[in-house]
């Protein structure tokens, strides 16, 4: 099953392609803004998730270091 964000981004890309084919500057600009907005929203969410995962990984690393010190 496809993620909702991916479906929205693909739909928006299709609209941008159609606008480019139509050769109407206003339609191209509007479609590009929509595509760009969706892409930036997804980038922000992925970046935030990655930051959270890295923080969690650092916490796990600290715990593992404590265990290794106890075992040494």
PDB file of N, CA, C and O in Angstrom:
ATOM      1  N   UNK A   1       0.842  -1.187   0.000  1.00  0.00           N
ATOM      2  CA  UNK A   1       0.000   0.000   0.000  1.00  0.00           C
ATOM      3  C   UNK A   1       0.882   1.244   0.000  1.00  0.00           C
ATOM      4  O   UNK A   1       1.850   1.324   0.743  1.00  0.00           O
ATOM      5  N   UNK A   2       0.539   2.179  -0.838  1.00  0.00           N
ATOM      6  CA  UNK A   2       1.336   3.392  -0.961  1.00  0.00           C
ATOM      7  C   UNK A   2       0.997   4.363   0.160  1.00  0.00           C
ATOM      8  O   UNK A   2      -0.144   4.468   0.594  1.00  0.00           O
ATOM      9  N   UNK A   3       2.022   5.075   0.582  1.00  0.00           N
ATOM     10  CA  UNK A   3       1.842   6.112   1.596  1.00  0.00           C
ATOM     11  C   UNK A   3       1.051   7.276   0.998  1.00  0.00           C
ATOM     12  O   UNK A   3       1.204   7.606  -0.184  1.00  0.00           O
ATOM     13  N   UNK A   4       0.247   7.891   1.831  1.00  0.00           N
ATOM     14  CA  UNK A   4      -0.595   9.007   1.379  1.00  0.00           C
ATOM     15  C   UNK A   4       0.245  10.146   0.815  1.00  0.00           C
ATOM     16  O   UNK A   4      -0.100  10.747  -0.205  1.00  0.00           O
ATOM     17  N   UNK A   5       1.378  10.443   1.466  1.00  0.00           N
ATOM     18  CA  UNK A   5       2.224  11.539   0.994  1.00  0.00           C
ATOM     19  C   UNK A   5       2.763  11.240  -0.400  1.00  0.00           C
ATOM     20  O   UNK A   5       2.889  12.151  -1.226  1.00  0.00           O
ATOM     21  N   UNK A   6       3.093   9.967  -0.660  1.00  0.00           N
ATOM     22  CA  UNK A   6       3.646   9.601  -1.969  1.00  0.00           C
ATOM     23  C   UNK A   6       2.595   9.745  -3.056  1.00  0.00           C
ATOM     24  O   UNK A   6       2.897  10.206  -4.171  1.00  0.00           O
ATOM     25  N   UNK A   7       1.371   9.358  -2.751  1.00  0.00           N
ATOM     26  CA  UNK A   7       0.282   9.490  -3.717  1.00  0.00           C
ATOM     27  C   UNK A   7       0.052  10.973  -4.030  1.00  0.00           C
ATOM     28  O   UNK A   7      -0.080  11.367  -5.193  1.00  0.00           O
ATOM     29  N   UNK A   8       0.043  11.799  -2.986  1.00  0.00           N
ATOM     30  CA  UNK A   8      -0.158  13.233  -3.188  1.00  0.00           C
ATOM     31  C   UNK A   8       0.951  13.867  -4.003  1.00  0.00           C
ATOM     32  O   UNK A   8       0.695  14.695  -4.893  1.00  0.00           O
ATOM     33  N   UNK A   9       2.180  13.459  -3.733  1.00  0.00           N
ATOM     34  CA  UNK A   9       3.313  14.006  -4.467  1.00  0.00           C
ATOM     35  C   UNK A   9       3.280  13.559  -5.930  1.00  0.00           C
ATOM     36  O   UNK A   9       3.541  14.353  -6.844  1.00  0.00           O
ATOM     37  N   UNK A  10       2.919  12.303  -6.151  1.00  0.00           N
ATOM     38  CA  UNK A  10       2.826  11.797  -7.533  1.00  0.00           C
ATOM     39  C   UNK A  10       1.707  12.525  -8.287  1.00  0.00           C
ATOM     40  O   UNK A  10       1.878  12.894  -9.460  1.00  0.00           O
ATOM     41  N   UNK A  11       0.583  12.740  -7.634  1.00  0.00           N
ATOM     42  CA  UNK A  11      -0.535  13.450  -8.259  1.00  0.00           C
ATOM     43  C   UNK A  11      -0.120  14.873  -8.620  1.00  0.00           C
ATOM     44  O   UNK A  11      -0.390  15.363  -9.721  1.00  0.00           O
ATOM     45  N   UNK A  12       0.563  15.515  -7.673  1.00  0.00           N
ATOM     46  CA  UNK A  12       1.023  16.875  -7.901  1.00  0.00           C
ATOM     47  C   UNK A  12       2.034  16.928  -9.043  1.00  0.00           C
ATOM     48  O   UNK A  12       2.012  17.863  -9.859  1.00  0.00           O
ATOM     49  N   UNK A  13       2.901  15.933  -9.135  1.00  0.00           N
ATOM     50  CA  UNK A  13       3.875  15.876 -10.231  1.00  0.00           C
ATOM     51  C   UNK A  13       3.157  15.725 -11.572  1.00  0.00           C
ATOM     52  O   UNK A  13       3.554  16.341 -12.569  1.00  0.00           O
ATOM     53  N   UNK A  14       2.098  14.932 -11.582  1.00  0.00           N
ATOM     54  CA  UNK A  14       1.314  14.781 -12.802  1.00  0.00           C
ATOM     55  C   UNK A  14       0.670  16.084 -13.234  1.00  0.00           C
ATOM     56  O   UNK A  14       0.636  16.421 -14.426  1.00  0.00           O
ATOM     57  N   UNK A  15       0.186  16.836 -12.252  1.00  0.00           N
ATOM     58  CA  UNK A  15      -0.413  18.144 -12.558  1.00  0.00           C
ATOM     59  C   UNK A  15       0.643  19.113 -13.078  1.00  0.00           C
ATOM     60  O   UNK A  15       0.369  19.914 -13.980  1.00  0.00           O
ATOM     61  N   UNK A  16       1.831  19.034 -12.509  1.00  0.00           N
ATOM     62  CA  UNK A  16       2.915  19.896 -12.986  1.00  0.00           C
ATOM     63  C   UNK A  16       3.287  19.531 -14.420  1.00  0.00           C
ATOM     64  O   UNK A  16       3.463  20.417 -15.269  1.00  0.00           O
ATOM     65  N   UNK A  17       3.396  18.244 -14.702  1.00  0.00           N
ATOM     66  CA  UNK A  17       3.685  17.808 -16.074  1.00  0.00           C
ATOM     67  C   UNK A  17       2.624  18.320 -17.042  1.00  0.00           C
ATOM     68  O   UNK A  17       2.950  18.816 -18.134  1.00  0.00           O
ATOM     69  N   UNK A  18       1.357  18.199 -16.650  1.00  0.00           N
ATOM     70  CA  UNK A  18       0.262  18.660 -17.515  1.00  0.00           C
ATOM     71  C   UNK A  18       0.330  20.168 -17.717  1.00  0.00           C
ATOM     72  O   UNK A  18       0.086  20.665 -18.825  1.00  0.00           O
ATOM     73  N   UNK A  19       0.664  20.901 -16.663  1.00  0.00           N
ATOM     74  CA  UNK A  19       0.768  22.357 -16.777  1.00  0.00           C
ATOM     75  C   UNK A  19       1.904  22.739 -17.715  1.00  0.00           C
ATOM     76  O   UNK A  19       1.761  23.658 -18.532  1.00  0.00           O
ATOM     77  N   UNK A  20       3.016  22.033 -17.620  1.00  0.00           N
ATOM     78  CA  UNK A  20       4.148  22.310 -18.523  1.00  0.00           C
ATOM     79  C   UNK A  20       3.742  22.026 -19.968  1.00  0.00           C
ATOM     80  O   UNK A  20       4.058  22.810 -20.868  1.00  0.00           O
ATOM     81  N   UNK A  21       3.036  20.929 -20.163  1.00  0.00           N
ATOM     82  CA  UNK A  21       2.560  20.595 -21.517  1.00  0.00           C
ATOM     83  C   UNK A  21       1.621  21.667 -22.060  1.00  0.00           C
ATOM     84  O   UNK A  21       1.607  21.947 -23.258  1.00  0.00           O
ATOM     85  N   UNK A  22       0.828  22.268 -21.177  1.00  0.00           N
ATOM     86  CA  UNK A  22      -0.143  23.277 -21.615  1.00  0.00           C
ATOM     87  C   UNK A  22       0.524  24.587 -22.011  1.00  0.00           C
ATOM     88  O   UNK A  22      -0.068  25.398 -22.707  1.00  0.00           O
ATOM     89  N   UNK A  23       1.754  24.788 -21.509  1.00  0.00           N
ATOM     90  CA  UNK A  23       2.526  25.991 -21.827  1.00  0.00           C
ATOM     91  C   UNK A  23       1.847  27.278 -21.343  1.00  0.00           C
ATOM     92  O   UNK A  23       1.986  28.326 -21.965  1.00  0.00           O
ATOM     93  N   UNK A  24       1.103  27.172 -20.231  1.00  0.00           N
ATOM     94  CA  UNK A  24       0.483  28.339 -19.615  1.00  0.00           C
ATOM     95  C   UNK A  24       1.290  28.710 -18.370  1.00  0.00           C
ATOM     96  O   UNK A  24       1.287  27.954 -17.389  1.00  0.00           O
ATOM     97  N   UNK A  25       1.988  29.846 -18.405  1.00  0.00           N
ATOM     98  CA  UNK A  25       2.866  30.222 -17.294  1.00  0.00           C
ATOM     99  C   UNK A  25       2.182  30.238 -15.921  1.00  0.00           C
ATOM    100  O   UNK A  25       2.769  29.782 -14.943  1.00  0.00           O
ATOM    101  N   UNK A  26       0.965  30.750 -15.846  1.00  0.00           N
ATOM    102  CA  UNK A  26       0.274  30.808 -14.556  1.00  0.00           C
ATOM    103  C   UNK A  26      -0.035  29.411 -14.032  1.00  0.00           C
ATOM    104  O   UNK A  26       0.098  29.146 -12.834  1.00  0.00           O
ATOM    105  N   UNK A  27      -0.437  28.527 -14.919  1.00  0.00           N
ATOM    106  CA  UNK A  27      -0.726  27.147 -14.521  1.00  0.00           C
ATOM    107  C   UNK A  27       0.550  26.437 -14.096  1.00  0.00           C
ATOM    108  O   UNK A  27       0.555  25.680 -13.113  1.00  0.00           O
ATOM    109  N   UNK A  28       1.638  26.693 -14.800  1.00  0.00           N
ATOM    110  CA  UNK A  28       2.919  26.078 -14.454  1.00  0.00           C
ATOM    111  C   UNK A  28       3.373  26.555 -13.077  1.00  0.00           C
ATOM    112  O   UNK A  28       3.796  25.756 -12.235  1.00  0.00           O
ATOM    113  N   UNK A  29       3.270  27.850 -12.853  1.00  0.00           N
ATOM    114  CA  UNK A  29       3.688  28.410 -11.562  1.00  0.00           C
ATOM    115  C   UNK A  29       2.855  27.832 -10.419  1.00  0.00           C
ATOM    116  O   UNK A  29       3.401  27.437  -9.387  1.00  0.00           O
ATOM    117  N   UNK A  30       1.547  27.766 -10.595  1.00  0.00           N
ATOM    118  CA  UNK A  30       0.672  27.242  -9.542  1.00  0.00           C
ATOM    119  C   UNK A  30       0.969  25.764  -9.271  1.00  0.00           C
ATOM    120  O   UNK A  30       1.054  25.337  -8.108  1.00  0.00           O
ATOM    121  N   UNK A  31       1.158  25.000 -10.328  1.00  0.00           N
ATOM    122  CA  UNK A  31       1.444  23.574 -10.162  1.00  0.00           C
ATOM    123  C   UNK A  31       2.808  23.364  -9.510  1.00  0.00           C
ATOM    124  O   UNK A  31       2.974  22.479  -8.661  1.00  0.00           O
ATOM    125  N   UNK A  32       3.784  24.185  -9.896  1.00  0.00           N
ATOM    126  CA  UNK A  32       5.115  24.074  -9.299  1.00  0.00           C
ATOM    127  C   UNK A  32       5.060  24.416  -7.816  1.00  0.00           C
ATOM    128  O   UNK A  32       5.672  23.722  -6.998  1.00  0.00           O
ATOM    129  N   UNK A  33       4.356  25.474  -7.463  1.00  0.00           N
ATOM    130  CA  UNK A  33       4.248  25.856  -6.050  1.00  0.00           C
ATOM    131  C   UNK A  33       3.620  24.739  -5.217  1.00  0.00           C
ATOM    132  O   UNK A  33       4.062  24.453  -4.106  1.00  0.00           O
ATOM    133  N   UNK A  34       2.602  24.107  -5.766  1.00  0.00           N
ATOM    134  CA  UNK A  34       1.946  23.009  -5.064  1.00  0.00           C
ATOM    135  C   UNK A  34       2.904  21.832  -4.886  1.00  0.00           C
ATOM    136  O   UNK A  34       3.026  21.279  -3.796  1.00  0.00           O
ATOM    137  N   UNK A  35       3.599  21.463  -5.954  1.00  0.00           N
ATOM    138  CA  UNK A  35       4.551  20.357  -5.892  1.00  0.00           C
ATOM    139  C   UNK A  35       5.675  20.674  -4.898  1.00  0.00           C
ATOM    140  O   UNK A  35       6.041  19.842  -4.071  1.00  0.00           O
ATOM    141  N   UNK A  36       6.204  21.881  -4.981  1.00  0.00           N
ATOM    142  CA  UNK A  36       7.295  22.303  -4.098  1.00  0.00           C
ATOM    143  C   UNK A  36       6.852  22.267  -2.638  1.00  0.00           C
ATOM    144  O   UNK A  36       7.584  21.790  -1.771  1.00  0.00           O
ATOM    145  N   UNK A  37       5.643  22.745  -2.379  1.00  0.00           N
ATOM    146  CA  UNK A  37       5.113  22.751  -1.009  1.00  0.00           C
ATOM    147  C   UNK A  37       5.021  21.328  -0.459  1.00  0.00           C
ATOM    148  O   UNK A  37       5.467  21.055   0.663  1.00  0.00           O
ATOM    149  N   UNK A  38       4.484  20.420  -1.240  1.00  0.00           N
ATOM    150  CA  UNK A  38       4.359  19.030  -0.794  1.00  0.00           C
ATOM    151  C   UNK A  38       5.725  18.384  -0.582  1.00  0.00           C
ATOM    152  O   UNK A  38       5.946  17.663   0.401  1.00  0.00           O
ATOM    153  N   UNK A  39       6.657  18.657  -1.498  1.00  0.00           N
ATOM    154  CA  UNK A  39       7.998  18.088  -1.365  1.00  0.00           C
ATOM    155  C   UNK A  39       8.700  18.628  -0.124  1.00  0.00           C
ATOM    156  O   UNK A  39       9.346  17.867   0.610  1.00  0.00           O
ATOM    157  N   UNK A  40       8.551  19.906   0.139  1.00  0.00           N
ATOM    158  CA  UNK A  40       9.191  20.500   1.316  1.00  0.00           C
ATOM    159  C   UNK A  40       8.566  19.990   2.611  1.00  0.00           C
ATOM    160  O   UNK A  40       9.274  19.763   3.594  1.00  0.00           O
ATOM    161  N   UNK A  41       7.252  19.815   2.617  1.00  0.00           N
ATOM    162  CA  UNK A  41       6.598  19.256   3.801  1.00  0.00           C
ATOM    163  C   UNK A  41       7.132  17.868   4.091  1.00  0.00           C
ATOM    164  O   UNK A  41       7.420  17.530   5.243  1.00  0.00           O
ATOM    165  N   UNK A  42       7.265  17.048   3.071  1.00  0.00           N
ATOM    166  CA  UNK A  42       7.771  15.691   3.268  1.00  0.00           C
ATOM    167  C   UNK A  42       9.222  15.717   3.723  1.00  0.00           C
ATOM    168  O   UNK A  42       9.620  14.975   4.607  1.00  0.00           O
ATOM    169  N   UNK A  43      10.032  16.582   3.119  1.00  0.00           N
ATOM    170  CA  UNK A  43      11.427  16.700   3.516  1.00  0.00           C
ATOM    171  C   UNK A  43      11.519  17.067   4.990  1.00  0.00           C
ATOM    172  O   UNK A  43      12.308  16.487   5.740  1.00  0.00           O
ATOM    173  N   UNK A  44      10.712  18.024   5.422  1.00  0.00           N
ATOM    174  CA  UNK A  44      10.724  18.456   6.820  1.00  0.00           C
ATOM    175  C   UNK A  44      10.362  17.300   7.746  1.00  0.00           C
ATOM    176  O   UNK A  44      11.020  17.075   8.768  1.00  0.00           O
ATOM    177  N   UNK A  45       9.323  16.546   7.397  1.00  0.00           N
ATOM    178  CA  UNK A  45       8.899  15.426   8.236  1.00  0.00           C
ATOM    179  C   UNK A  45       9.966  14.340   8.308  1.00  0.00           C
ATOM    180  O   UNK A  45      10.234  13.786   9.376  1.00  0.00           O
ATOM    181  N   UNK A  46      10.592  14.031   7.178  1.00  0.00           N
ATOM    182  CA  UNK A  46      11.658  13.023   7.161  1.00  0.00           C
ATOM    183  C   UNK A  46      12.846  13.504   7.977  1.00  0.00           C
ATOM    184  O   UNK A  46      13.442  12.738   8.751  1.00  0.00           O
ATOM    185  N   UNK A  47      13.196  14.769   7.836  1.00  0.00           N
ATOM    186  CA  UNK A  47      14.303  15.337   8.592  1.00  0.00           C
ATOM    187  C   UNK A  47      14.024  15.259  10.093  1.00  0.00           C
ATOM    188  O   UNK A  47      14.907  14.885  10.879  1.00  0.00           O
ATOM    189  N   UNK A  48      12.807  15.574  10.490  1.00  0.00           N
ATOM    190  CA  UNK A  48      12.426  15.510  11.899  1.00  0.00           C
ATOM    191  C   UNK A  48      12.488  14.071  12.418  1.00  0.00           C
ATOM    192  O   UNK A  48      13.029  13.811  13.497  1.00  0.00           O
ATOM    193  N   UNK A  49      11.983  13.135  11.633  1.00  0.00           N
ATOM    194  CA  UNK A  49      12.031  11.721  12.034  1.00  0.00           C
ATOM    195  C   UNK A  49      13.469  11.235  12.157  1.00  0.00           C
ATOM    196  O   UNK A  49      13.804  10.499  13.094  1.00  0.00           O
ATOM    197  N   UNK A  50      14.313  11.649  11.236  1.00  0.00           N
ATOM    198  CA  UNK A  50      15.710  11.244  11.281  1.00  0.00           C
ATOM    199  C   UNK A  50      16.394  11.795  12.529  1.00  0.00           C
ATOM    200  O   UNK A  50      17.163  11.094  13.193  1.00  0.00           O
ATOM    201  N   UNK A  51      16.101  13.034  12.856  1.00  0.00           N
ATOM    202  CA  UNK A  51      16.672  13.640  14.066  1.00  0.00           C
ATOM    203  C   UNK A  51      16.229  12.869  15.304  1.00  0.00           C
ATOM    204  O   UNK A  51      17.037  12.579  16.195  1.00  0.00           O
ATOM    205  N   UNK A  52      14.955  12.517  15.376  1.00  0.00           N
ATOM    206  CA  UNK A  52      14.448  11.763  16.512  1.00  0.00           C
ATOM    207  C   UNK A  52      15.096  10.384  16.605  1.00  0.00           C
ATOM    208  O   UNK A  52      15.445   9.921  17.693  1.00  0.00           O
ATOM    209  N   UNK A  53      15.268   9.728  15.467  1.00  0.00           N
ATOM    210  CA  UNK A  53      15.922   8.417  15.461  1.00  0.00           C
ATOM    211  C   UNK A  53      17.377   8.515  15.911  1.00  0.00           C
ATOM    212  O   UNK A  53      17.865   7.653  16.649  1.00  0.00           O
ATOM    213  N   UNK A  54      18.062   9.555  15.490  1.00  0.00           N
ATOM    214  CA  UNK A  54      19.453   9.745  15.911  1.00  0.00           C
ATOM    215  C   UNK A  54      19.543   9.994  17.415  1.00  0.00           C
ATOM    216  O   UNK A  54      20.448   9.476  18.076  1.00  0.00           O
ATOM    217  N   UNK A  55      18.618  10.768  17.944  1.00  0.00           N
ATOM    218  CA  UNK A  55      18.598  11.000  19.389  1.00  0.00           C
ATOM    219  C   UNK A  55      18.353   9.696  20.135  1.00  0.00           C
ATOM    220  O   UNK A  55      19.004   9.413  21.141  1.00  0.00           O
ATOM    221  N   UNK A  56      17.444   8.884  19.635  1.00  0.00           N
ATOM    222  CA  UNK A  56      17.150   7.589  20.257  1.00  0.00           C
ATOM    223  C   UNK A  56      18.373   6.675  20.165  1.00  0.00           C
ATOM    224  O   UNK A  56      18.717   5.976  21.126  1.00  0.00           O
ATOM    225  N   UNK A  57      19.032   6.688  19.042  1.00  0.00           N
ATOM    226  CA  UNK A  57      20.228   5.875  18.861  1.00  0.00           C
ATOM    227  C   UNK A  57      21.323   6.297  19.842  1.00  0.00           C
ATOM    228  O   UNK A  57      22.021   5.443  20.404  1.00  0.00           O
ATOM    229  N   UNK A  58      21.461   7.594  20.069  1.00  0.00           N
ATOM    230  CA  UNK A  58      22.451   8.080  21.031  1.00  0.00           C
ATOM    231  C   UNK A  58      22.116   7.579  22.439  1.00  0.00           C
ATOM    232  O   UNK A  58      23.011   7.181  23.192  1.00  0.00           O
ATOM    233  N   UNK A  59      20.830   7.575  22.793  1.00  0.00           N
ATOM    234  CA  UNK A  59      20.411   7.067  24.106  1.00  0.00           C
ATOM    235  C   UNK A  59      20.725   5.580  24.237  1.00  0.00           C
ATOM    236  O   UNK A  59      21.220   5.130  25.273  1.00  0.00           O
ATOM    237  N   UNK A  60      20.448   4.824  23.193  1.00  0.00           N
ATOM    238  CA  UNK A  60      20.739   3.390  23.206  1.00  0.00           C
ATOM    239  C   UNK A  60      22.246   3.174  23.328  1.00  0.00           C
ATOM    240  O   UNK A  60      22.702   2.304  24.080  1.00  0.00           O
ATOM    241  N   UNK A  61      23.009   3.969  22.613  1.00  0.00           N
ATOM    242  CA  UNK A  61      24.469   3.870  22.685  1.00  0.00           C
ATOM    243  C   UNK A  61      24.989   4.124  24.081  1.00  0.00           C
ATOM    244  O   UNK A  61      25.903   3.433  24.556  1.00  0.00           O
ATOM    245  N   UNK A  62      24.418   5.103  24.766  1.00  0.00           N
ATOM    246  CA  UNK A  62      24.820   5.394  26.144  1.00  0.00           C
ATOM    247  C   UNK A  62      24.521   4.201  27.047  1.00  0.00           C
ATOM    248  O   UNK A  62      25.352   3.816  27.880  1.00  0.00           O
ATOM    249  N   UNK A  63      23.346   3.619  26.875  1.00  0.00           N
ATOM    250  CA  UNK A  63      22.972   2.455  27.683  1.00  0.00           C
ATOM    251  C   UNK A  63      23.912   1.282  27.412  1.00  0.00           C
ATOM    252  O   UNK A  63      24.331   0.586  28.349  1.00  0.00           O
ATOM    253  N   UNK A  64      24.249   1.059  26.174  1.00  0.00           N
ATOM    254  CA  UNK A  64      25.165  -0.028  25.824  1.00  0.00           C
ATOM    255  C   UNK A  64      26.552   0.219  26.398  1.00  0.00           C
ATOM    256  O   UNK A  64      27.220  -0.720  26.860  1.00  0.00           O
ATOM    257  N   UNK A  65      26.980   1.467  26.403  1.00  0.00           N
ATOM    258  CA  UNK A  65      28.280   1.793  26.988  1.00  0.00           C
ATOM    259  C   UNK A  65      28.298   1.469  28.480  1.00  0.00           C
ATOM    260  O   UNK A  65      29.286   0.946  28.990  1.00  0.00           O
ATOM    261  N   UNK A  66      27.216   1.786  29.169  1.00  0.00           N
ATOM    262  CA  UNK A  66      27.118   1.453  30.592  1.00  0.00           C
ATOM    263  C   UNK A  66      27.196  -0.046  30.814  1.00  0.00           C
ATOM    264  O   UNK A  66      27.888  -0.523  31.725  1.00  0.00           O
ATOM    265  N   UNK A  67      26.496  -0.799  30.000  1.00  0.00           N
ATOM    266  CA  UNK A  67      26.503  -2.270  30.130  1.00  0.00           C
ATOM    267  C   UNK A  67      27.916  -2.794  29.880  1.00  0.00           C
ATOM    268  O   UNK A  67      28.418  -3.659  30.630  1.00  0.00           O
ATOM    269  N   UNK A  68      28.589  -2.282  28.858  1.00  0.00           N
ATOM    270  CA  UNK A  68      29.939  -2.737  28.557  1.00  0.00           C
ATOM    271  C   UNK A  68      30.912  -2.408  29.684  1.00  0.00           C
ATOM    272  O   UNK A  68      31.790  -3.219  30.007  1.00  0.00           O
ATOM    273  N   UNK A  69      30.758  -1.243  30.295  1.00  0.00           N
ATOM    274  CA  UNK A  69      31.610  -0.898  31.434  1.00  0.00           C
ATOM    275  C   UNK A  69      31.410  -1.843  32.605  1.00  0.00           C
ATOM    276  O   UNK A  69      32.347  -2.227  33.273  1.00  0.00           O
ATOM    277  N   UNK A  70      30.163  -2.225  32.840  1.00  0.00           N
ATOM    278  CA  UNK A  70      29.849  -3.154  33.925  1.00  0.00           C
ATOM    279  C   UNK A  70      30.418  -4.539  33.654  1.00  0.00           C
ATOM    280  O   UNK A  70      30.816  -5.244  34.572  1.00  0.00           O
ATOM    281  N   UNK A  71      30.423  -4.944  32.401  1.00  0.00           N
ATOM    282  CA  UNK A  71      30.929  -6.265  32.033  1.00  0.00           C
ATOM    283  C   UNK A  71      32.450  -6.326  31.998  1.00  0.00           C
ATOM    284  O   UNK A  71      33.032  -7.401  32.085  1.00  0.00           O
ATOM    285  N   UNK A  72      33.079  -5.172  31.888  1.00  0.00           N
ATOM    286  CA  UNK A  72      34.558  -5.143  31.785  1.00  0.00           C
ATOM    287  C   UNK A  72      35.223  -5.279  33.129  1.00  0.00           C
ATOM    288  O   UNK A  72      34.826  -4.929  34.148  1.00  0.00           O
TER     289      UNK A  72
END
